[in-house]
Coordinates of C-alpha atoms and ligand atoms in Angstrom, one line a residue:
X1 CA 1.1 -18.4 -1.6
X2 CA 2.5 -16.9 1.0
X3 CA -0.8 -16.0 2.7
X4 CA -2.5 -19.0 4.0
X5 CA -5.0 -19.3 6.7
X6 CA -2.5 -21.0 9.7
X7 CA -3.4 -24.0 12.0
X8 CA -4.2 -21.9 14.9
X9 CA -2.0 -24.0 17.5
X10 CA 1.0 -22.8 15.3
X11 CA 0.3 -19.3 15.5
X12 CA 3.0 -17.1 16.8
X13 CA 2.9 -15.6 19.9
X14 CA 1.6 -11.7 20.0
X15 CA 5.2 -10.6 21.2
X16 CA 6.3 -12.5 18.0
X17 CA 3.6 -10.4 15.6
X18 CA 3.7 -7.1 17.3
X19 CA 6.8 -5.2 16.4
X20 CA 8.7 -3.4 19.2
X21 CA 7.7 -0.2 18.1
X22 CA 4.1 -0.6 19.7
X23 CA 5.3 -1.8 23.2
X24 CA 7.3 1.8 23.2
X25 CA 5.3 2.7 26.2
X26 CA 4.3 0.9 29.0
X27 CA 0.1 0.9 28.8
X28 CA 0.7 -0.5 25.4
X29 CA 3.1 -3.1 27.3
X30 CA 0.5 -3.9 29.1
X31 CA -2.0 -4.4 26.4
X32 CA 0.3 -6.8 24.4
X33 CA 1.3 -8.6 27.6
X34 CA -2.7 -9.2 27.5
X35 CA -3.0 -10.7 24.2
X36 CA 0.0 -13.1 24.7
X37 CA -1.6 -14.3 27.8
X38 CA -5.0 -14.9 25.6
X39 CA -3.0 -16.9 23.1
X40 CA -2.3 -19.4 26.0
X41 CA -5.6 -19.7 26.8
X42 CA -6.5 -20.6 23.2
X43 CA -7.9 -17.0 22.4
X44 CA -7.1 -15.3 19.4
X45 CA -4.1 -12.4 19.7
X46 CA -5.6 -9.3 18.8
X47 CA -9.0 -10.1 19.4
X48 CA -9.5 -10.7 15.4
X49 CA -10.8 -14.0 13.5
X50 CA -8.3 -16.0 12.9
X51 CA -6.5 -13.8 9.9
X52 CA -3.5 -14.8 8.7
X53 CA -0.5 -13.3 10.5
X54 CA 2.1 -11.2 8.4
X55 CA 5.6 -10.6 9.8
X56 CA 7.4 -7.0 9.4
X57 CA 9.9 -5.6 11.0
X58 CA 9.5 -1.8 12.3
X59 CA 10.6 0.6 9.5
X60 CA 13.4 2.7 9.5
X61 CA 12.0 5.3 7.3
X62 CA 12.0 9.0 9.1
X63 CA 8.4 9.5 10.6
X64 CA 7.0 5.9 9.5
X65 CA 6.4 5.2 13.5
X66 CA 4.4 7.8 14.9
X67 CA 4.5 7.2 18.9
X68 CA 0.5 7.9 19.4
X69 CA -1.2 5.1 20.7
X70 CA -2.8 3.0 18.4
X71 CA -6.4 3.3 17.4
X72 CA -8.1 -0.2 19.0
X73 CA -8.2 -2.8 15.6
X74 CA -12.4 -3.2 16.4
X75 CA -12.5 0.2 15.9
X76 CA -10.4 0.4 12.9
X77 CA -12.1 -2.5 11.2
X78 CA -15.6 -1.1 12.2
X79 CA -15.5 2.4 11.1
X80 CA -14.6 2.4 7.7
X81 CA -14.9 4.3 4.7
X82 CA -15.2 1.7 1.6
X83 CA -18.0 3.1 -0.4
X84 CA -18.0 0.2 -3.2
X85 CA -19.6 -1.6 -0.1
X86 CA -22.0 1.1 0.9
X87 CA -22.5 4.4 2.5
X88 CA -22.7 3.9 6.3
X89 CA -19.3 3.7 8.2
X90 CA -20.6 -0.4 9.0
X91 CA -21.3 -1.6 5.8
X92 CA -17.5 -2.6 4.7
X93 CA -17.4 -4.6 8.1
X94 CA -21.2 -6.1 7.3
X95 CA -20.9 -6.9 3.4
X96 CA -17.2 -7.2 2.4
X97 CA -17.0 -10.8 3.5
X98 CA -17.8 -11.4 0.2
X99 CA -14.8 -9.7 -1.4
X100 CA -12.7 -12.6 -3.1
X101 CA -8.9 -12.0 -2.8
X102 CA -7.4 -15.0 -4.0
X103 CA -6.4 -15.0 -7.0
X104 CA -5.5 -11.4 -7.3
X105 CA -3.3 -9.2 -9.5
X106 CA -2.0 -6.0 -9.9
X107 CA -2.0 -4.7 -13.7
X108 CA 1.0 -1.8 -14.0
X109 CA 1.1 -0.3 -17.4
X110 CA 1.3 2.9 -18.8
X111 CA 4.5 5.3 -19.1
X112 CA 6.9 2.5 -17.8
X113 CA 10.0 0.5 -19.7
X114 CA 8.4 -2.9 -17.8
X115 CA 4.8 -3.4 -17.6
X116 CA 3.2 -6.6 -16.7
X117 CA 0.3 -7.8 -14.3
X118 CA 1.9 -8.8 -10.8
X119 CA 0.1 -11.9 -9.3
X120 CA -0.3 -11.0 -5.4
X121 CA 2.4 -13.5 -4.2
X122 CA 5.3 -12.1 -6.0
X123 CA 4.3 -8.2 -5.1
X124 CA 4.1 -9.9 -0.9
X125 CA 8.0 -10.9 -2.1
X126 CA 9.0 -7.9 -3.6
X127 CA 10.5 -6.2 -0.8
X128 CA 10.7 -6.5 3.0
X129 CA 7.8 -6.3 4.9
X130 CA 8.1 -3.2 7.4
X131 CA 5.5 -1.8 10.1
X132 CA 4.9 1.7 9.7
X133 CA 2.1 3.1 12.6
X134 CA 0.6 6.1 10.5
X135 CA -1.8 8.9 11.4
X136 CA -4.7 8.4 9.4
X137 CA -6.8 11.6 9.4
X138 CA -10.2 11.3 7.1
X139 CA -11.6 14.5 5.4
X140 CA -14.6 14.2 7.4
X141 CA -12.9 15.5 10.5
X142 CA -11.7 12.3 12.4
X143 CA -8.8 10.2 12.6
X144 CA -7.1 7.2 13.4
X145 CA -3.4 5.6 14.3
X146 CA -2.9 2.4 12.2
X147 CA 0.2 -0.1 12.4
X148 CA 0.4 -0.9 8.6
X149 CA 2.4 -3.5 7.1
X150 CA 3.8 -2.9 3.6
X151 CA 6.5 -1.6 1.9
X152 CA 7.3 1.8 0.0
X153 CA 5.6 1.8 -3.2
X154 CA 8.8 3.3 -4.4
X155 CA 10.1 -0.1 -4.3
X156 CA 7.4 -1.5 -6.9
X157 CA 7.4 1.2 -8.9
X158 CA 10.9 1.4 -9.2
X159 CA 11.2 -2.3 -10.6
X160 CA 8.7 -1.1 -13.7
X161 CA 11.4 1.8 -14.3
X162 CA 8.5 4.6 -15.4
X163 CA 9.8 6.5 -18.4
X164 CA 11.4 10.0 -18.0
X165 CA 7.8 11.2 -19.8
X166 CA 5.8 9.9 -16.4
X167 CA 4.8 12.5 -14.3
X168 CA 1.4 11.3 -13.0
X169 CA 0.3 8.0 -10.9
X170 CA -3.2 6.6 -11.4
X171 CA -4.5 3.9 -9.1
X172 CA -7.7 2.1 -9.8
X173 CA -9.5 -0.1 -7.9
X174 CA -11.9 -3.3 -7.6
X175 CA -15.4 -2.7 -8.7
X176 CA -17.3 -6.1 -8.8
X177 CA -20.8 -5.4 -8.9
X178 CA -21.6 -9.1 -7.6
X179 CA -19.7 -9.1 -4.7
X180 CA -19.7 -5.1 -3.7
X181 CA -23.4 -4.0 -3.3
X182 CA -22.4 -0.3 -3.6
X183 CA -21.2 -0.5 -6.7
X184 CA -24.8 -1.1 -8.1
X185 CA -25.2 2.5 -6.8
X186 CA -24.0 5.7 -8.1
X187 CA -22.6 7.6 -5.3
X188 CA -19.5 7.7 -7.4
X189 CA -18.3 6.7 -10.7
X190 CA -17.1 3.6 -10.3
X191 CA -14.1 2.2 -10.6
X192 CA -12.7 4.2 -7.6
X193 CA -9.7 6.2 -9.2
X194 CA -6.9 8.2 -7.6
X195 CA -3.6 9.8 -8.2
X196 CA -0.4 11.3 -7.4
X197 CA 2.3 13.1 -8.7
X198 CA 5.0 10.7 -9.4
X199 CA 7.4 12.8 -6.9
X200 CA 4.6 12.1 -4.0
X201 CA 4.3 8.7 -5.0
X202 CA 8.3 7.8 -4.8
X203 CA 8.2 9.6 -1.3
X204 CA 9.6 6.7 0.9
X205 CA 6.4 7.8 3.5
X206 CA 3.5 6.5 0.3
X207 CA 3.3 2.7 1.6
X208 CA 1.7 -0.1 -0.5
X209 CA 0.0 -1.9 2.3
X210 CA -0.7 -5.6 2.6
X211 CA -1.5 -5.9 6.6
X212 CA -2.0 -4.2 9.8
X213 CA -2.1 -5.2 13.3
X214 CA 0.1 -8.0 12.6
X215 CA -2.1 -9.6 10.1
X216 CA -3.2 -9.4 6.5
X217 CA -5.6 -6.7 5.6
X218 CA -9.1 -7.4 6.5
X219 CA -11.3 -7.1 3.5
X220 CA -13.2 -3.9 5.0
X221 CA -9.8 -2.1 5.0
X222 CA -8.8 -3.0 1.4
X223 CA -7.2 -6.5 0.9
X224 CA -5.3 -7.4 -0.3
X225 CA -3.3 -4.3 -1.1
X226 CA -4.2 -0.9 -0.6
X227 CA -2.3 2.3 -0.9
X228 CA -1.7 4.4 2.2
X229 CA -0.8 8.2 2.2
X230 CA -0.5 9.5 5.3
X231 CA 0.2 13.1 5.0
X232 CA -3.3 13.4 2.8
X233 CA -6.6 12.9 3.6
X234 CA -7.7 9.2 3.6
X235 CA -9.5 9.4 0.4
X236 CA -6.6 9.4 -1.5
X237 CA -5.3 5.7 0.3
X238 CA -7.2 3.6 -2.3
X239 CA -8.5 0.2 -1.5
X240 CA -8.1 -3.2 -2.8
X241 CA -6.0 -1.9 -5.9
X242 CA -6.5 -3.6 -9.5
X243 CA -4.3 -1.4 -11.5
X244 CA -1.5 1.1 -11.3
X245 CA -0.9 3.3 -14.3
X246 CA 1.7 6.0 -15.0
X247 CA 0.8 9.0 -17.0
X248 CA 2.3 12.3 -18.5
X249 CA -1.0 14.1 -17.6
X250 CA -2.7 14.6 -14.3
X251 CA -5.6 11.5 -14.0
X252 CA -8.9 12.2 -12.8
X253 CA -9.9 11.0 -9.6
X254 CA -13.2 9.7 -8.5
X255 CA -13.8 12.3 -5.1
X256 CA -12.8 15.0 -7.8
X257 CA -14.9 14.1 -10.7
X258 CA -18.2 14.1 -8.3
X259 CA -17.4 17.4 -6.4
X260 CA -14.5 19.4 -7.6
X261 CA -15.0 22.1 -5.3
X262 CA -14.4 20.2 -2.2
X263 CA -12.1 17.6 -3.0
X264 CA -8.8 18.8 -4.8
X265 CA -6.5 16.2 -6.5
X266 CA -3.8 17.3 -4.0
X267 CA -5.5 17.0 -1.0
X268 CA -2.9 17.4 1.8
X269 CA -4.1 17.6 5.3
X270 CA -4.2 21.6 5.6
X271 CA -6.0 22.8 8.7
X272 CA -5.7 26.1 7.4
X273 CA -7.7 25.3 4.2
X274 CA -11.5 24.6 5.4
X275 CA -13.4 22.6 3.5
X276 CA -16.2 23.6 2.0
X277 CA -18.8 22.7 4.4
X278 CA -16.8 22.3 7.2
X279 CA -13.4 23.4 9.2
X280 CA -10.5 21.3 9.1
X281 CA -8.5 22.8 11.9
X282 CA -9.5 19.9 14.2
X283 CA -10.2 16.6 14.5
X284 CA -11.9 13.6 16.4
X285 CA -9.7 10.8 17.0
X286 CA -11.9 7.3 17.0
X287 CA -11.8 5.5 20.2
X288 CA -11.7 8.6 22.6
X289 CA -15.2 9.9 21.4
X290 CA -17.3 10.5 24.4
X291 CA -19.0 14.2 25.4
X292 CA -15.9 15.4 27.1
X293 CA -13.5 14.1 24.7
X294 CA -12.0 17.6 23.3
X295 CA -10.9 17.5 19.2
X296 CA -7.5 17.5 19.3
X297 CA -5.9 20.2 16.5
X298 CA -4.9 18.9 12.9
X299 CA -1.6 19.2 12.3
X300 CA -0.4 20.9 8.5
X301 CA 0.8 17.5 6.6
X302 CA -1.5 15.7 9.4
X303 CA 2.1 15.7 10.9
X304 CA 4.4 14.9 8.3
X305 CA 5.3 18.5 7.3
X306 CA 9.1 18.0 7.9
X307 CA 9.1 14.6 5.9
X308 CA 6.8 15.8 2.7
X309 CA 6.9 19.5 3.0
X310 CA 9.6 19.9 0.0
X311 CA 7.1 18.4 -2.4
X312 CA 5.5 21.6 -1.9
X313 CA 7.6 24.4 -1.9
X314 CA 6.7 27.1 -4.2
X315 CA 3.1 26.1 -4.7
X316 CA -0.1 28.0 -3.0
X317 CA -1.8 25.2 -1.1
X318 CA -5.0 27.1 -1.0
X319 CA -5.4 27.2 -5.1
X320 CA -4.1 23.5 -4.9
X321 CA -5.7 22.0 -2.4
Ligands
MTE401 N1 -11.7 2.1 -2.9 C1 -12.0 2.7 -2.4 N2 -10.8 2.8 -1.3 C2 -11.0 3.9 -0.5 C3 -12.7 4.5 -0.3 C4 -13.6 3.8 -0.8 O1 -14.5 4.2 -0.5 N3 -13.3 3.0 -1.9 N4 -12.6 5.3 1.1 C5 -11.5 6.1 1.6 C6 -11.5 7.3 2.4 S1 -12.6 8.2 2.6 C7 -10.8 6.7 3.5 S2 -10.9 8.0 5.0 C8 -10.1 5.4 3.7 C9 -10.3 4.8 5.1 O2 -9.6 3.5 5.5 P1 -9.9 2.8 6.6 O3 -11.3 2.1 6.2 O4 -8.9 1.0 6.2 O5 -9.6 3.3 7.5 O6 -10.2 4.7 2.7 C10 -10.0 5.3 1.6 N5 -10.0 4.1 0.3
MO402 MO1 -12.3 9.6 4.6

């Protein structure tokens, strides 16, 4: 097992597990120094609960390291959408503790030459772990900046060798009524599924994430592995993945099935196309609220247009929302 709960005394210093890009401005450097001082006094770095550290090196993928200040870990782990655990933002942190993430495996099938069931241990070793600091924009109008750890989804997809006929990728996530109270209700048609066009899934920014903030993913954020597609609304980034299937036809996706008029298949972040019930022009950054905090403008493709814009050349993004 690569992931095990480490002996507290053997935990690395925050300076070893907090990658260099996080130090890029003075304010962050001071925070990091405070965190390493906390280790010296026996308190856990990151204010976290002793989760296993996950080493990573800063990503060299263009666009992968936003310079924006990361959201506080406490906010990113206590303000979540993970409807399998309930619809309240605090439900995932409250109820996800029961999720069993060991053993875990992911079935990869459909139009691939090398289908199979991949154990988490093998997925953790498949490619070097990179830190990527991505903006995450929820379709509800809020955003965060999260330092993820993982590698490009393309590295896994290339391993299974998609057939020439494969055009789409479907993601299926865990639906376990015993440990996930939300799955007993009917908010969505479980299991949660999502999908991407194959060329989107192969874009180097599409991330298969195993960790965040220097540690393995907390359960409420999609342990033990999830997708993160930073240029799309957050619901495209499926948590707690159990199956990846390559298809010729576009797969059905959970939110599109539930409310097709509101949630399209593409769901690229687009300030020019409003949700039928609210504007998408601006967003609230979590942790920066308060009466005087200004909403910030939402950027096309969530700020990743330079990297991913060419994927959509010639498309009408009002029709293909
Ligand atoms: N399986 C599953 N994945 C999911 C969701 C969910 O309800 N179930 N919610 C999505 C939504 S709406 C968002 S905004 C992001 C939130 O990720 P975070 O809690 O790690 O910030 O997860 C996405 N992935
Ligand atoms: Mo979301």
